[in-house]
Coordinates of C-alpha atoms in Angstrom, one line a residue:
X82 CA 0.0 0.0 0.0
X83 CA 2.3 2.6 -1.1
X84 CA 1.7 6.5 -0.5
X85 CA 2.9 9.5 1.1
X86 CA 5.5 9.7 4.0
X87 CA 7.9 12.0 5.5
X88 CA 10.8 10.9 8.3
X89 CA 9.7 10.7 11.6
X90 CA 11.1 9.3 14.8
X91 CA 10.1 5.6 15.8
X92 CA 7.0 5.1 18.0
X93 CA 5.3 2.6 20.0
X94 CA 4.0 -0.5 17.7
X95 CA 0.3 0.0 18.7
X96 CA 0.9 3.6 16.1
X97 CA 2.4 1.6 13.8
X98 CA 2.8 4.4 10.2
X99 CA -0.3 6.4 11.9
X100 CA 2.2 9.1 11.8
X101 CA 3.6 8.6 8.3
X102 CA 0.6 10.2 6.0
X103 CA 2.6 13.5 4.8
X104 CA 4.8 15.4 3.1
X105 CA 7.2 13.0 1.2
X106 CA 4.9 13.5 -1.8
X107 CA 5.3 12.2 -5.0
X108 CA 5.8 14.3 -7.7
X109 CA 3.7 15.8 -10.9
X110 CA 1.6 14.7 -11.3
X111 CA -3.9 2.6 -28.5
X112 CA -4.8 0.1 -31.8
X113 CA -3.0 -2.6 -32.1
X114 CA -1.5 -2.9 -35.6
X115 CA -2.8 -5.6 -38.8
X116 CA -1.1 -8.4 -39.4
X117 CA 0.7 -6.6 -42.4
X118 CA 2.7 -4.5 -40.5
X119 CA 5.9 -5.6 -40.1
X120 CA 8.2 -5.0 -37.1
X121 CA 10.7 -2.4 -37.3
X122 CA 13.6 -1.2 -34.9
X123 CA 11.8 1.6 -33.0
X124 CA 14.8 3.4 -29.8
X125 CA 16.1 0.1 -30.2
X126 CA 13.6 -2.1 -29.7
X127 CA 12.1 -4.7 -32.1
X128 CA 8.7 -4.2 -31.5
X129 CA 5.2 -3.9 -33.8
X130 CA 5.0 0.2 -34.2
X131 CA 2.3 2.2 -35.9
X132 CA 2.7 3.4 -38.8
X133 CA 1.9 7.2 -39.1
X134 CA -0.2 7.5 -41.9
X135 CA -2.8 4.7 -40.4
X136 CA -5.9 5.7 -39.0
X137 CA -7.0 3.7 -36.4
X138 CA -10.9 3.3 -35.0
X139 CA -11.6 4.8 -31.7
X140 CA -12.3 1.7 -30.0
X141 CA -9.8 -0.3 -31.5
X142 CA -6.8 2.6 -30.2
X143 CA -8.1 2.6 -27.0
X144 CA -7.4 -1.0 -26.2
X145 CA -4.3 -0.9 -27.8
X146 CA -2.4 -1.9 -25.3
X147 CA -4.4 -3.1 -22.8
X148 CA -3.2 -7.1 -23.3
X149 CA 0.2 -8.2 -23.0
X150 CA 2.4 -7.6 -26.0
X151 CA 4.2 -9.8 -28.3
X152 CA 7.2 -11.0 -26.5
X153 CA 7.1 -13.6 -23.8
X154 CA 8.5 -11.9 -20.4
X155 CA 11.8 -12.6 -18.4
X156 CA 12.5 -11.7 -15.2
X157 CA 16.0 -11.7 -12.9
X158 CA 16.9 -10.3 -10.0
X159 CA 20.3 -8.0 -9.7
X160 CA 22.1 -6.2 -6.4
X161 CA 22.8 -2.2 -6.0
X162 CA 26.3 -2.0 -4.7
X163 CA 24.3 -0.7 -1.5
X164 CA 22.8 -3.8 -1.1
X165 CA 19.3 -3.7 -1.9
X166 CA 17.9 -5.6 -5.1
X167 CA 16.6 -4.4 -8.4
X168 CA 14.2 -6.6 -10.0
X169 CA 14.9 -6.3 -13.9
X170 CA 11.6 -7.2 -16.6
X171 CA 12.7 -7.8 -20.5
X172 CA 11.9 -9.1 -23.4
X173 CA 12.3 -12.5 -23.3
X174 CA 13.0 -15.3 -26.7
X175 CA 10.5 -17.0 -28.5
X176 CA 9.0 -19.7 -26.6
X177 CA 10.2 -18.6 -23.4
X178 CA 7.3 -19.5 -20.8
X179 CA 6.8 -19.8 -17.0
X180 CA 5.4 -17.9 -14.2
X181 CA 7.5 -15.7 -11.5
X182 CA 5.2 -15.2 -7.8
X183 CA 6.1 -13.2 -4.9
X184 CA 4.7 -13.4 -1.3
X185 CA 3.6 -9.5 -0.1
X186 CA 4.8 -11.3 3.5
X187 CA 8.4 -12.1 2.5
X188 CA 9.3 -8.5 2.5
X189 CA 8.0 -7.9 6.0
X190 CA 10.2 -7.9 9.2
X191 CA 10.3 -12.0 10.6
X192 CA 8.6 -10.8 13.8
X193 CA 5.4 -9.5 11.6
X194 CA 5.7 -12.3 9.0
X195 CA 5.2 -14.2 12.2
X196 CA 2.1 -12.7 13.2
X197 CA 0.7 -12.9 9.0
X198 CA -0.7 -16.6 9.6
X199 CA -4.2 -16.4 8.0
X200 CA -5.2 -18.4 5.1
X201 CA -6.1 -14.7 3.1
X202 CA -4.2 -14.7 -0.2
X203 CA -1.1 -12.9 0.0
X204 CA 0.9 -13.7 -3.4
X205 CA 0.9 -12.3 -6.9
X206 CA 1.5 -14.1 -10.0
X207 CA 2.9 -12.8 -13.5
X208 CA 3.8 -14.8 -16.9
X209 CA 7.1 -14.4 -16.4
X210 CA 10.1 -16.6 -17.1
X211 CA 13.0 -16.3 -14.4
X212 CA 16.6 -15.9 -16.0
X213 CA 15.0 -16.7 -19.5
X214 CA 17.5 -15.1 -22.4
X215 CA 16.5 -11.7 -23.7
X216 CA 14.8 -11.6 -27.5
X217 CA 17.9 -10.4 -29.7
X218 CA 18.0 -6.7 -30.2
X219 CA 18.3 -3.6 -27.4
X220 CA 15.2 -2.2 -25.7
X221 CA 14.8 1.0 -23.9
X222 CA 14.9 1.4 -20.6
X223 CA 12.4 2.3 -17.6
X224 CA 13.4 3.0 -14.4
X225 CA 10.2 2.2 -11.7
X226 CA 10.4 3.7 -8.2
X227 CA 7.5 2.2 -5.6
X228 CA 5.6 4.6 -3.5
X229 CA 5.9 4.6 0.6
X230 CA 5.7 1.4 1.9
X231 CA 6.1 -0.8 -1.1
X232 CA 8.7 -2.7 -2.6
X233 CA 10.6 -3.2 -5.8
X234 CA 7.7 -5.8 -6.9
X235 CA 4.9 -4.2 -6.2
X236 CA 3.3 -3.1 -9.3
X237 CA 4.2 -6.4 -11.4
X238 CA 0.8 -6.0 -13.0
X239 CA 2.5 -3.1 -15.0
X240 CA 6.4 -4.0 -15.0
X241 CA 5.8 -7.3 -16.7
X242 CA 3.1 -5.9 -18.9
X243 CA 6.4 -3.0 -20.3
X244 CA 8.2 -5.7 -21.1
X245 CA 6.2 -7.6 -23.7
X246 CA 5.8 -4.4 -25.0
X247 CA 9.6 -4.4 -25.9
X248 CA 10.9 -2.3 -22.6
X249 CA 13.9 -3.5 -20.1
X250 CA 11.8 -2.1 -16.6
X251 CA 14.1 -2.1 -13.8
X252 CA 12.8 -1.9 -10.1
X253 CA 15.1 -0.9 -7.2
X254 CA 13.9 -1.6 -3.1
X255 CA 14.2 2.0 -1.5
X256 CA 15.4 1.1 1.7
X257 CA 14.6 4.9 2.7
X258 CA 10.5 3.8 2.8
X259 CA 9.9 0.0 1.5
X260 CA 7.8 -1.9 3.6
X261 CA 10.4 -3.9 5.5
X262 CA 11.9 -0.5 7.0
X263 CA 9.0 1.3 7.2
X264 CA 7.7 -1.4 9.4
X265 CA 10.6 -1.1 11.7
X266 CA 10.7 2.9 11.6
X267 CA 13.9 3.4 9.5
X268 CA 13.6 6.4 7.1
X269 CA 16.3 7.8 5.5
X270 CA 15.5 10.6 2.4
X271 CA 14.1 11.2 -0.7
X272 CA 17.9 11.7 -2.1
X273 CA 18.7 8.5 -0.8
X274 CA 16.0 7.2 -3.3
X275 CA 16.9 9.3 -6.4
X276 CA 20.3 8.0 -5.7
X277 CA 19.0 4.6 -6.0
X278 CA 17.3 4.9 -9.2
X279 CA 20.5 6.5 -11.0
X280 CA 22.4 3.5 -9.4
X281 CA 19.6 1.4 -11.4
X282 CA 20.8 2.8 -14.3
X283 CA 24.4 2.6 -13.9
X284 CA 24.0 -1.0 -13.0
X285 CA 22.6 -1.7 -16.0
X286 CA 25.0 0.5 -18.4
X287 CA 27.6 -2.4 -16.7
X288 CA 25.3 -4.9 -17.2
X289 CA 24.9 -3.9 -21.0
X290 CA 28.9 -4.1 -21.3
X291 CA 29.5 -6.9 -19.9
X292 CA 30.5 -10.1 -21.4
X293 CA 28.6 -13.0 -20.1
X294 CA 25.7 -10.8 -18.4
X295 CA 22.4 -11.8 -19.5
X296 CA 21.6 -8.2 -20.4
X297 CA 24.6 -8.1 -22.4
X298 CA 24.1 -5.8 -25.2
X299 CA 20.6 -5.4 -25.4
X300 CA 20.1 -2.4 -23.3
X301 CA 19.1 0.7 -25.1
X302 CA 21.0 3.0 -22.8
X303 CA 20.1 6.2 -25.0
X304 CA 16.5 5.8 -24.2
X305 CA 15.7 6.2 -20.4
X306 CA 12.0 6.4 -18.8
X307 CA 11.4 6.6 -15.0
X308 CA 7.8 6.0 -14.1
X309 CA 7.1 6.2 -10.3
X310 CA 4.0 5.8 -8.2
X311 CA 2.8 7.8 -4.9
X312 CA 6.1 8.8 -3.2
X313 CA 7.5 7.6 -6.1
X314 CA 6.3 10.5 -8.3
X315 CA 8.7 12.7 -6.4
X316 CA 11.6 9.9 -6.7
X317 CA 11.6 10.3 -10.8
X318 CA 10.6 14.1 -10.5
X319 CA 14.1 13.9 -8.5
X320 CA 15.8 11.5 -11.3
X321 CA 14.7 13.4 -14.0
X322 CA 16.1 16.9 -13.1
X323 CA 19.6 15.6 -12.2
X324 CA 20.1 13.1 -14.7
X325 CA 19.9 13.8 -18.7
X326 CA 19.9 10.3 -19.5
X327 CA 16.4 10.2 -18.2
X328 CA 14.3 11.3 -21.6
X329 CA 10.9 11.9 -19.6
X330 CA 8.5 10.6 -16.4
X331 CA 5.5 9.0 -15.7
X332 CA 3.6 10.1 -12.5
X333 CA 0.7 7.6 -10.6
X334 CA -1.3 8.7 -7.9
X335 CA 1.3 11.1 -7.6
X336 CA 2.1 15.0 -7.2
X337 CA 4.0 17.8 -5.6
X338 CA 3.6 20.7 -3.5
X339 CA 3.5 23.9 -6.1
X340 CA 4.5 27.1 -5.0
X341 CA 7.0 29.5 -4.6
X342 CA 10.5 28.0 -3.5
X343 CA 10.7 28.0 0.5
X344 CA 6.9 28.3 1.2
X345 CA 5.9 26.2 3.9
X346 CA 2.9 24.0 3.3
X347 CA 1.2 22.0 6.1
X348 CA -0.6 18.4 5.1
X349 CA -1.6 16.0 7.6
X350 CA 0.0 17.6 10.8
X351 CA 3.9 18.1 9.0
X352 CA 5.4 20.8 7.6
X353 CA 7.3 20.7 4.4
X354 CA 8.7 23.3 1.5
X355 CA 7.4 23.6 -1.9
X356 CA 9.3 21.9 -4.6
X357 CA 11.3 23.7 -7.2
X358 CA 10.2 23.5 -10.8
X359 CA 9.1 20.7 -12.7
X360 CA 11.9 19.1 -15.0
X361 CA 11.2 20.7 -18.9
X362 CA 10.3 17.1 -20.0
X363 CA 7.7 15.3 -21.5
X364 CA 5.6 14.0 -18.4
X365 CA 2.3 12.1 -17.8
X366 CA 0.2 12.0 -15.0
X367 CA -2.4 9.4 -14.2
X368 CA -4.2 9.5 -10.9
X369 CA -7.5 8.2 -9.5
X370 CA -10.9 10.1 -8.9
X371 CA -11.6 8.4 -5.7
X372 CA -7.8 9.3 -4.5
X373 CA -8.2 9.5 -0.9
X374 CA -4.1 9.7 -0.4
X375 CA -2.8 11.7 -3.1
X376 CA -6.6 13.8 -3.6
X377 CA -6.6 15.0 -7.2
X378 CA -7.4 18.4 -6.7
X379 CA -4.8 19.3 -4.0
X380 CA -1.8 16.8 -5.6
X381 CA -2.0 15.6 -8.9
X382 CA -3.8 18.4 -10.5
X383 CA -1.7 21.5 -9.5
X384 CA 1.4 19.6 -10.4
X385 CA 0.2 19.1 -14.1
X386 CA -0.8 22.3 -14.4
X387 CA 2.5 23.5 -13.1
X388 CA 4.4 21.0 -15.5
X389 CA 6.0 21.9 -18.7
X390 CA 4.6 21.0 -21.9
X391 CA 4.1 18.9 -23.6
X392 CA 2.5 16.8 -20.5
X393 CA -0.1 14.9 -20.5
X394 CA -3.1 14.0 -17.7
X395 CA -5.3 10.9 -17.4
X396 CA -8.3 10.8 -14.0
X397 CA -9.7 7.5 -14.1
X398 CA -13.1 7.5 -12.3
X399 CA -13.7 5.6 -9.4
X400 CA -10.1 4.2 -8.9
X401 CA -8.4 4.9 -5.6
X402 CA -4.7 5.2 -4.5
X403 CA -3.7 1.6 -4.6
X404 CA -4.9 1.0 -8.3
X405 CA -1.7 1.6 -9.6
X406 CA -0.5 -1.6 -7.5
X407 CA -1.0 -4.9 -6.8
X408 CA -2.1 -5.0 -3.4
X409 CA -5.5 -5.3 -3.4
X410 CA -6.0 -8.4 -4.9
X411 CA -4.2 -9.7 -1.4
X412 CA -6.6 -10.0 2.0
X413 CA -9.6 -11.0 0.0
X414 CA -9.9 -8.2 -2.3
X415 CA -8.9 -5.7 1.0
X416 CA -5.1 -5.3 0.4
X417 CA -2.3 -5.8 3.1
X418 CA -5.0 -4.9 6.0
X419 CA -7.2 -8.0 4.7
X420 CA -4.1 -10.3 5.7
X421 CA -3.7 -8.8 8.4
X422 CA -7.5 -9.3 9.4
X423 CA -7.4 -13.0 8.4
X424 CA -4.0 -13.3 10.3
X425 CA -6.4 -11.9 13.8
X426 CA -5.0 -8.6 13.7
X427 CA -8.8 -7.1 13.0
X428 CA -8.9 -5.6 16.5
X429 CA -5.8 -4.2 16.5
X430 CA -6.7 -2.1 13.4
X431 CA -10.1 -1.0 14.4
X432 CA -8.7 1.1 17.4
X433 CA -8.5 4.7 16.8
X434 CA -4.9 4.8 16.8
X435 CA -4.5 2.9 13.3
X436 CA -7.7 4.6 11.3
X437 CA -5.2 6.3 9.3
X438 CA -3.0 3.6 8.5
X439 CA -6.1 1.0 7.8
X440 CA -7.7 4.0 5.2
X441 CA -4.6 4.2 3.6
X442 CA -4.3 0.8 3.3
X443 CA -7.6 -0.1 1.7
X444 CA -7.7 2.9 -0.7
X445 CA -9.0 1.9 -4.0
X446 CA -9.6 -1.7 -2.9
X447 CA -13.4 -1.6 -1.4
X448 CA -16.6 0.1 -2.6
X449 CA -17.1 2.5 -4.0
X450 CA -14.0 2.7 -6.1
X451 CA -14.2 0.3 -9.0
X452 CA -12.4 -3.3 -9.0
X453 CA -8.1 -2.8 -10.1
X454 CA -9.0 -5.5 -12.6
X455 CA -11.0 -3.0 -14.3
X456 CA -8.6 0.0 -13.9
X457 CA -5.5 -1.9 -14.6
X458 CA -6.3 -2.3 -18.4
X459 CA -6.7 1.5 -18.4
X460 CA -3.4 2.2 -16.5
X461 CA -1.4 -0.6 -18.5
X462 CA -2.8 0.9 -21.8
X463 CA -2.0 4.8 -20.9
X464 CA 1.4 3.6 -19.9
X465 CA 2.6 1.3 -22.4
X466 CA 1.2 3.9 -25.1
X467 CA 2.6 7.0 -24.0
X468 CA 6.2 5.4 -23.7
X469 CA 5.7 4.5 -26.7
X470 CA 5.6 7.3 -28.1
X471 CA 8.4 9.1 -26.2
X472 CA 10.4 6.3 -27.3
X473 CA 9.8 6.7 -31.1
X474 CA 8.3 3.4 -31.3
X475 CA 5.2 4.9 -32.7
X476 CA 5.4 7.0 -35.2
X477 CA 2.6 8.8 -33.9
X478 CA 0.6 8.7 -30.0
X479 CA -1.8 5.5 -30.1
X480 CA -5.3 6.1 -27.3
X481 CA -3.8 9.0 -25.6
X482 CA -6.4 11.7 -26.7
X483 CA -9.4 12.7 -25.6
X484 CA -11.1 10.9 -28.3
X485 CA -10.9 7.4 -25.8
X486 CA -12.1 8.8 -23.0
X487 CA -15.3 7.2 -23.3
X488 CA -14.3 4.0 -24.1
X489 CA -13.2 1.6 -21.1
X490 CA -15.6 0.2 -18.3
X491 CA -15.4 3.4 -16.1
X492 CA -14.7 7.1 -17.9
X493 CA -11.6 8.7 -17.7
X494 CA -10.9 12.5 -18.2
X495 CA -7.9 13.3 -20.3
X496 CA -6.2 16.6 -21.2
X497 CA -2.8 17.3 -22.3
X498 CA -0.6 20.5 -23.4
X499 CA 1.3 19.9 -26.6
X500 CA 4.9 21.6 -26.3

């Protein structure tokens, strides 16, 4: 259940993240082609691209790429010379096949993986083959940065789906607010997590050039995405203004404080200054209606608005903070706070002290916000298409205008300002 958080000092266990709700927040915020069209090299990466002379039907663009592309998925894990993993998605050869599952509970501290005994569902599955060989060619690059108390895996729904779409999507831990040390009260900063993404990317530039490494030469380094979600937002913000490998950003549930430099703003009892300008880069920014963490007017909104162009802004209705993960389909449709439930810990959570932490918790996985099976092909289709794009894969943007607004189970409102 990622989202916001600033660094506080530890506290008894009964308050367990009550206190965390704040100011660390994140920043800024398709038609598939006939069979005639043959693959080309787009950044890179040998993929199906759109031609851009071909019209393409409404309905047909805005499902574009909703379903999982045409290469199988790979998946390996590599280490940050601090210590913490990146979990790497690609491209994987012909016939490659398997699945790759996680367990939410394995990246909790033992003495509360103790306590998460219930028989509520607490793993997530992808088509993913472990340490299958990458389909020849080099594929661009997107850096992914999880939100406040998350973890490199926690938006697999989206990771896997880059990679059959012809992208290398690499995933660092940020020790500074993943779920095993924000469970334990250990915060560092939000440089220590910019840091980690350009580390990411350095990793995999030696990766690239390595003889023997399974990424060995297909790495597009010249073509760099960082998509980051909640606290995230402000992590690729962050990686995008000091690094000019980093071509542009994707923003989920995501925004910053807007203002002029050295304002103090207040949120949720803490104090924090408003962010300097928005890297000049092509952005996007996709946040929930029912956004209950990062609220849409007071986050994600003022931060596209204060973006340079050209940037783009997708509101899905009826999808809440934790769409853009996959944690509510754990704890029987309830997220992280249904295992806990299941595991006994119900009472616990319904005393005053943790309100806070159980609403954050379940945001966007109960009534009235609308199932993440239905939001997830709208998220995996804005994505995948707009990177796309950046990445010269399409000739021209595939669903991102207005014009598909109407055309998935639950509305979405869409704007964008051309540079």
């Amino acid at each position: 259940m990622s989202m916001f958080a600033t660094r506080v000092a530890p506290r008894a266990s009964s308050a367990l993240l009550v206190t965390v709700l704040g100011t660390m927040l994140g920043a800024s915020l398709a038609a598939c082609s006939s069979s005639s069209t043959p693959p080309v090299t787009g950044a890179g990466a040998t993929t199906t691209a759109q031609p851009a002379t071909t019209t393409i039907p409404v309905a047909t663009a805005a499902q574009a790429y909703t379903e999982p592309g045409p290469h199988p998925v790979g998946v390996t894990t590599l280490t940050l010379p601090k210590g913490n993993k990146v979990e790497v998605w690609y491209p994987a050869v012909a016939g490659s096949t398997g699945t790759d599952t996680y367990d939410v509970r394995d990246f909790v501290p033992p003495s509360i993986k103790a306590l998460l005994k219930g028989d509520a569902r607490a793993t997530f599955t992808t088509n993913a083959d472990r340490d299958a060989a990458v389909a020849a060619g080099a594929f661009p690059v997107v850096l992914f940065s999880h939100g406040f108390s998350g973890m490199r895996l926690q938006s697999s729904f989206l990771t896997s789906h880059l990679a059959s779409w012809g992208m290398i999507v690499a995933s660092p831990d940020h020790p500074s607010r993943d779920l095993f040390h924000a469970l334990q009260f250990q915060f560092g900063n939000a440089a220590d997590s910019v840091a980690d993404l350009e580390a990411t990317l350095a990793l995999l530039e030696t990766q690239n050039a390595k003889t023997g490494s399974l990424l060995a030469h297909h790495v597009d380094v010249g073509h760099v995405a960082a998509v980051g979600h909640s606290a995230g937002g402000a992590t690729v913000v962050g990686a995008a203004r000091d690094s000019s490998a980093i071509d542009g950003y994707v923003s989920l549930a995501s925004g910053i404080f807007v203002g002029t430099g050295g304002t103090a703003t207040t949120v949720a009892g803490a104090t924090t200054t408003s962010s300097p300008p928005l890297p000049a880069k092509p952005s996007l920014f996709v946040a929930g209606a029912n956004d209950h963490v990062a609220v849409f007017t007071r986050v994600t909104e003022p931060a596209f608005r204060a973006a340079p162009a050209p940037t783009r802004l997708w509101v899905i209705a009826k999808a809440g903070h934790n769409a853009f993960d996959d944690f509510c389909t754990f704890g029987n449709g309830k997220g992280i706070i249904g295992v806990a439930e299941a595991s006994g810990l119900g009472p616990i959570l319904a005393t005053p002290s943790f309100a806070s932490f159980k609403t954050l918790g379940e945001d966007g996985c109960k009534a009235p916000d609308v199932k993440v099976q239905t939001t997830w092909p709208i998220i995996r289709h804005v994505v995948t298409a707009w990177l796309r794009s950046l990445f010269g894969i399409d000739a021209n943007p595939v669903g991102l205008d207005n014009s598909v607004a109407d055309q998935y189970a639950v509305s979405v409102r869409i704007e964008a300002r051309p540079g």
